XYZ file of N, CA and C in Angstrom:
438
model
N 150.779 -20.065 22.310
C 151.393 -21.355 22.070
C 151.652 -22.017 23.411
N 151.201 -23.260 23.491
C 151.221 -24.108 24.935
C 152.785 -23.961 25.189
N 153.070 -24.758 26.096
C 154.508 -24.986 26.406
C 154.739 -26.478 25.624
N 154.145 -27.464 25.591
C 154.393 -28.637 25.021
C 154.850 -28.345 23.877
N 153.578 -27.531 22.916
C 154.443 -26.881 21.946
C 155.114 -26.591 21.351
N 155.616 -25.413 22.261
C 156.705 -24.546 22.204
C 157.993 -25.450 22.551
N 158.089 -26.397 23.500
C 159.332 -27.682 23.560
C 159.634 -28.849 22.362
N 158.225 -28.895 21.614
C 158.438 -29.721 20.959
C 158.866 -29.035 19.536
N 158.661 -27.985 19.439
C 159.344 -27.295 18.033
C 160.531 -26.720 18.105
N 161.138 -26.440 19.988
C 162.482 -26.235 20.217
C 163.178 -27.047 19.958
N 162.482 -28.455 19.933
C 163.647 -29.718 19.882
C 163.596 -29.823 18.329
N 162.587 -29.737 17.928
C 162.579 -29.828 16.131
C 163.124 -28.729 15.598
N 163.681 -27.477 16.417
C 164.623 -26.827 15.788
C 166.439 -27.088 15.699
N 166.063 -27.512 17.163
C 167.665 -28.226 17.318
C 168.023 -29.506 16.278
N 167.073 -30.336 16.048
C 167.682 -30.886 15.452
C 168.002 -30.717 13.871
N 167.253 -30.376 13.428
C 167.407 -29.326 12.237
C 168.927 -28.593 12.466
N 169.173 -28.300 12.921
C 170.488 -27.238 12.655
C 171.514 -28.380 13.015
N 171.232 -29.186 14.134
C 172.250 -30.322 14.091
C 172.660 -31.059 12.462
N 171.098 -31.575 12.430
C 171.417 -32.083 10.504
C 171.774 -31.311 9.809
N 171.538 -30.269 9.622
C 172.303 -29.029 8.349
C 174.140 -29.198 8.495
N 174.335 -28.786 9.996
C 175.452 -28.683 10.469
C 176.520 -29.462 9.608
N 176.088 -31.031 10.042
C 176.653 -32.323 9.749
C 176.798 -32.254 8.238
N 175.972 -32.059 7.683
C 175.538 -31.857 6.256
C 176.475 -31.017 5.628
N 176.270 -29.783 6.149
C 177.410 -28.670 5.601
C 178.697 -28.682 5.935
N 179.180 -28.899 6.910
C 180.549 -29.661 7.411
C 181.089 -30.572 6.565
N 180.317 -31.271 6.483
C 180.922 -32.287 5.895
C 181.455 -31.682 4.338
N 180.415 -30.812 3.517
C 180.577 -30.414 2.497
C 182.168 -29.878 2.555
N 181.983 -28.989 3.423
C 183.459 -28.131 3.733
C 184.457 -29.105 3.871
N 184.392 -30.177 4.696
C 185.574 -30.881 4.822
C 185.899 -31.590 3.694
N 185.065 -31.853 2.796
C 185.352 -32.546 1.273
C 186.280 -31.234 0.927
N 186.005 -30.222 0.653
C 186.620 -28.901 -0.043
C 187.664 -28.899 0.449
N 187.701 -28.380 1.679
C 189.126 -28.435 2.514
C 190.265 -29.717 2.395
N 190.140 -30.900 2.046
C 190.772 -32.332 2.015
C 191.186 -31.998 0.547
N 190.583 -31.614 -0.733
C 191.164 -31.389 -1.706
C 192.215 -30.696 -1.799
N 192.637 -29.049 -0.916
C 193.268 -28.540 -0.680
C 194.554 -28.771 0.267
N 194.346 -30.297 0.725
C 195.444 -30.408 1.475
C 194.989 -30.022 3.216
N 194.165 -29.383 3.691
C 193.738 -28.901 5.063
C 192.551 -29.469 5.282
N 192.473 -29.174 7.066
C 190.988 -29.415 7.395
C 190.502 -28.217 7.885
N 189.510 -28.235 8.128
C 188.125 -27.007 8.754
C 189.218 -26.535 9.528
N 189.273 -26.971 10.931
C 189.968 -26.253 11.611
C 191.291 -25.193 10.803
N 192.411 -25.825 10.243
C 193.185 -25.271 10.015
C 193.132 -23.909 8.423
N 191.497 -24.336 7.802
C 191.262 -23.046 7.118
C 190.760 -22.367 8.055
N 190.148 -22.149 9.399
C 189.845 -21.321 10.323
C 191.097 -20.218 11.006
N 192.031 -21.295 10.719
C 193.246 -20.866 11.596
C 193.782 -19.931 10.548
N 193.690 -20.354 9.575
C 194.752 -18.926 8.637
C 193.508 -17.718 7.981
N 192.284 -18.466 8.070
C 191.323 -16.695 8.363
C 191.913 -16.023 9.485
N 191.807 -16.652 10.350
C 192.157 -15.780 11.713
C 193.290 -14.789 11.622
N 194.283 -15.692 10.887
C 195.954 -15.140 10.733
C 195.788 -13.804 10.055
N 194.863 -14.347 8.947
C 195.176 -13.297 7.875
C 194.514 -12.069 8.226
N 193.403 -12.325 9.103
C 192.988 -10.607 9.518
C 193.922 -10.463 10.518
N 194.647 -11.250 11.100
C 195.259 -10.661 12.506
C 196.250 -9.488 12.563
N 196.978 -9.392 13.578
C 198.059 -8.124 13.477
C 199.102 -8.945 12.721
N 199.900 -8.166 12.222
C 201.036 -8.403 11.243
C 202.057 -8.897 11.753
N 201.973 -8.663 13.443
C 203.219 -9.138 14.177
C 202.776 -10.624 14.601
N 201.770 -11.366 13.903
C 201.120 -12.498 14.788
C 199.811 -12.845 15.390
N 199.887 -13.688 16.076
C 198.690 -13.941 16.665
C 198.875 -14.558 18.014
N 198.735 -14.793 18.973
C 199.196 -15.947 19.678
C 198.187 -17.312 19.730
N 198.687 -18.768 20.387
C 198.096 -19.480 20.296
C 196.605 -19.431 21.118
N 196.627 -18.603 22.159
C 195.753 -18.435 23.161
C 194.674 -17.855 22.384
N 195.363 -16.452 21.370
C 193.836 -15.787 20.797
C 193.307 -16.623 19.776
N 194.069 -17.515 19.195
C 193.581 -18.479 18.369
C 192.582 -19.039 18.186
N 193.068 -20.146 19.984
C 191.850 -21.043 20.919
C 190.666 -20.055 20.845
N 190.773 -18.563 20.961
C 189.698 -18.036 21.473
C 188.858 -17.578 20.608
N 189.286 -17.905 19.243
C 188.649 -17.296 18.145
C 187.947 -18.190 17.260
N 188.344 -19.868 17.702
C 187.978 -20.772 16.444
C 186.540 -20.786 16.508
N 186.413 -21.506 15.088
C 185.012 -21.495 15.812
C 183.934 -22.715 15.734
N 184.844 -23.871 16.297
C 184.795 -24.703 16.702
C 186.012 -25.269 17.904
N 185.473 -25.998 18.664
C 187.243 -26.216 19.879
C 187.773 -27.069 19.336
N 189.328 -27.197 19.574
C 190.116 -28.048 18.736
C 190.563 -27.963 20.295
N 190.736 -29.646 20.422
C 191.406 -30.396 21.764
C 193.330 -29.429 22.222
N 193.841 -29.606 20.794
C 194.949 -28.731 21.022
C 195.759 -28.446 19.932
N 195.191 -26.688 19.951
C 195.631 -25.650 18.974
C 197.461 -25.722 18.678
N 198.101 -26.251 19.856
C 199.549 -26.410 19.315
C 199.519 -27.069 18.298
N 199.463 -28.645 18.711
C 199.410 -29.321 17.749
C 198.739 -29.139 16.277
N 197.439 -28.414 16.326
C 197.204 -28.090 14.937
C 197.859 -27.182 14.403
N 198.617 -26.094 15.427
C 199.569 -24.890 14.221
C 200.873 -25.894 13.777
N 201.081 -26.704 15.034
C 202.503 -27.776 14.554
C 202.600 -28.209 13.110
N 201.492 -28.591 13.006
C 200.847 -29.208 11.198
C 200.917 -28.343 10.001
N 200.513 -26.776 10.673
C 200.624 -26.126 10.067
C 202.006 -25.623 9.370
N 202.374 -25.656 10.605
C 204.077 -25.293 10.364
C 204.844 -26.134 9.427
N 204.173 -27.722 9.964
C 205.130 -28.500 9.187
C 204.682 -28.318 7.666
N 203.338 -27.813 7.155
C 203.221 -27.656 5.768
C 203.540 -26.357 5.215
N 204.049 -25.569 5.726
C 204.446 -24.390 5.190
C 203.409 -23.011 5.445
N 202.734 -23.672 6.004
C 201.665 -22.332 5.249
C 201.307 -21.216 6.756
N 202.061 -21.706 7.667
C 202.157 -20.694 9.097
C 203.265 -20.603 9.363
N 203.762 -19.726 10.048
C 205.479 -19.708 10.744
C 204.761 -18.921 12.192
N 206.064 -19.851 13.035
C 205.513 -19.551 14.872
C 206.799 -18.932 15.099
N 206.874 -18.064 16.219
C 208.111 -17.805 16.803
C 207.799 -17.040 18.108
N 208.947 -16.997 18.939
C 208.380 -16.560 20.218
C 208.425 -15.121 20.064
N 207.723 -14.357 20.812
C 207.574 -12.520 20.800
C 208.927 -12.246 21.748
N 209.480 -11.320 21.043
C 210.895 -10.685 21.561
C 210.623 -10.229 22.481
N 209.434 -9.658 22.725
C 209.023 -8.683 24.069
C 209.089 -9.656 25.605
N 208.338 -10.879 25.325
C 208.113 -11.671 26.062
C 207.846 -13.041 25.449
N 209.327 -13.609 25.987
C 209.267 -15.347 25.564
C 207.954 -16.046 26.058
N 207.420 -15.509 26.553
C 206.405 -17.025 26.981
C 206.044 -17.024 25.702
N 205.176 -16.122 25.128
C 204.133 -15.789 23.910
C 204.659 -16.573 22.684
N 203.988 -16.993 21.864
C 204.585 -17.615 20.791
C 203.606 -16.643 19.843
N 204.287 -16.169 18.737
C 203.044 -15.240 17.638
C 203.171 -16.597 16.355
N 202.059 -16.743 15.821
C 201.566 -17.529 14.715
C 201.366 -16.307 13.474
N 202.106 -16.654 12.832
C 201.858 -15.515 11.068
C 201.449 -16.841 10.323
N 201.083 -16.030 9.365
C 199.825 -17.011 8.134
C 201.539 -16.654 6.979
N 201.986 -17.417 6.340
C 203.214 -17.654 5.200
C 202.330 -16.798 3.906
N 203.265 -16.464 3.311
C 202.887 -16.344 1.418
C 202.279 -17.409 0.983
N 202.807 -19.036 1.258
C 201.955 -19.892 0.952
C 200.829 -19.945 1.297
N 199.989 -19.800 3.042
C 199.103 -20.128 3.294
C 198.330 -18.361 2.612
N 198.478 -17.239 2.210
C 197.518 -16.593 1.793
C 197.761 -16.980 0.542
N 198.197 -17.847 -0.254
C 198.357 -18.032 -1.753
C 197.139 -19.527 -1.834
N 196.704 -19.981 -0.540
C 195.871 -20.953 -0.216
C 194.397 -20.171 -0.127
N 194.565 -19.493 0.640
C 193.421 -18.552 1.003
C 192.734 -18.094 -0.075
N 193.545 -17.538 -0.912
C 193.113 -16.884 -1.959
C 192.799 -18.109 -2.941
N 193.170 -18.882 -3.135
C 192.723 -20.672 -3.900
C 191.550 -20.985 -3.921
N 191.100 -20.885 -2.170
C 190.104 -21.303 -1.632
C 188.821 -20.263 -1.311
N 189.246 -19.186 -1.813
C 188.243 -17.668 -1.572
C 186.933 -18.044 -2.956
N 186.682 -18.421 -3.603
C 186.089 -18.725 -4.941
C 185.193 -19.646 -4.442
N 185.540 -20.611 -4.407
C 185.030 -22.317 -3.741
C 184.287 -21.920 -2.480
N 185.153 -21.155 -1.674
C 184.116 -20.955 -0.477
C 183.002 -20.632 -0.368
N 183.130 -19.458 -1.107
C 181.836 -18.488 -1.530
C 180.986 -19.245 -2.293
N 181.303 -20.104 -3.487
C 180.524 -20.531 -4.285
C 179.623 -21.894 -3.613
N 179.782 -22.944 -2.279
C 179.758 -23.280 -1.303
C 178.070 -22.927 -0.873
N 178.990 -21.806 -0.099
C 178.274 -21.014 0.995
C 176.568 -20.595 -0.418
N 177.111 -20.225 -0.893
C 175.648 -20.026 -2.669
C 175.045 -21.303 -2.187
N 175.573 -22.419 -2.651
C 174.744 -23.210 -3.163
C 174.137 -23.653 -2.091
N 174.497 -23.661 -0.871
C 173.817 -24.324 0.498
C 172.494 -23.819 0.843
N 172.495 -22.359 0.593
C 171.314 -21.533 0.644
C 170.802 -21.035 -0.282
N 170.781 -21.891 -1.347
C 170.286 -21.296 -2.887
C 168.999 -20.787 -2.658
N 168.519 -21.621 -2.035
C 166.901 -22.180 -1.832
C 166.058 -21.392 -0.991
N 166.714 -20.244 -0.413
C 166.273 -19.544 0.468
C 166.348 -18.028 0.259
N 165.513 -17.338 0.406
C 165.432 -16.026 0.171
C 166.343 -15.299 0.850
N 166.480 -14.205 0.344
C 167.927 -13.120 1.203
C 167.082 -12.933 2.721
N 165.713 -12.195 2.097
C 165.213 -12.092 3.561
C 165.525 -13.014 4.885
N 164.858 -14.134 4.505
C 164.467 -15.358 5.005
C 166.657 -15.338 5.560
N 167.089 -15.509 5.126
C 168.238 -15.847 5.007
C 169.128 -14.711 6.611
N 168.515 -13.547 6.227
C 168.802 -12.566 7.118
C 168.135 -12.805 8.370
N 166.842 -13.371 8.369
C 166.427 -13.800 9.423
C 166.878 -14.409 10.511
N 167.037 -15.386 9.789
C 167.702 -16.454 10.412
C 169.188 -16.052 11.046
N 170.209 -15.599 10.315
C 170.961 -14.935 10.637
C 170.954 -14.352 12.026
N 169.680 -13.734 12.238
C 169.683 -12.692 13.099
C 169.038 -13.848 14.458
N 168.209 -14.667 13.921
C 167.185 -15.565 14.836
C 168.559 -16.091 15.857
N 169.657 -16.552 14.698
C 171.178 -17.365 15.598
C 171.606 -16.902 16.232
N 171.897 -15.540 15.778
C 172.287 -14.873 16.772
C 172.206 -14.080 17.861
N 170.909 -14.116 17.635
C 170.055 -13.849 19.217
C 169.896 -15.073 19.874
N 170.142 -16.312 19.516
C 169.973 -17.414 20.144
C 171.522 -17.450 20.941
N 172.419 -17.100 20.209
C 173.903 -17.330 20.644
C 173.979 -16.403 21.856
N 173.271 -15.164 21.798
C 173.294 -14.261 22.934
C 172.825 -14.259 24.442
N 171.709 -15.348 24.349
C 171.275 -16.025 25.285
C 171.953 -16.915 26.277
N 172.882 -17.685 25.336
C 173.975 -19.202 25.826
C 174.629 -18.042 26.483
């Protein structure tokens, strides 16, 4: 395969995943807006809910989303103010603030565990498991590269 090629089907891959992206995002953010949240902040209480029991801090948060949010305070602030996270500083050491996911926000989680999945189905109906695993694997050897 030339190099012209090979550049011109790199760019026709990028943009492809750009349009899906937009596409599927958007899907999610319809889902998520019914529920009262956005993307980011169902990211934030996955995170919670696998995290340690004593918390999370805001730092591992930032480091886990998976998308960047300009500033993770302010989105747990939101959180807080709807019930569905509680912040407090670590007894060990005040700087730290630990973020817990509430009874409400896993009573959300679990709301939204059905819908997600059923989602995530229909986006890739169209595509074989194989094919599906592929790709999977194609991303993430691409991600390993960056």
């Amino acid at each position: 395969m030339g190099t012209a090629n090979r550049t011109r089907i790199s760019r026709d891959v990028y943009l492809e995943l750009v349009r899906a992206h937009d596409r599927f995002s958007a899907e999610f953010t319809s889902l998520f807006r019914e529920h009262g949240i956005s993307s980011p902040q169902y990211n934030v209480l996955r995170i919670l809910a696998g995290g340690p029991e004593e918390g999370t801090s805001c730092h591992a948060i930032r480091e886990r989303l998976l998308t960047r949010v300009p500033d993770v305070t302010r989105l747990v602030d939101r959180m807080v103010a709807s019930g569905i996270v509680h912040r407090e500083r670590d007894p060990d050491d005040r700087r730290i603030v630990r973020v817990r996911i509430t009874p409400a926000g896993r009573r959300l989680l679990r709301r939204l565990a059905r819908p997600v999945d059923d989602l995530h189905a229909r986006q890739f109906a169209r595509i074989p498991v194989r094919d599906l695993a592929a790709l999977r694997d194609a991303l993430r050897s691409l991600q390993e590269q960056a």
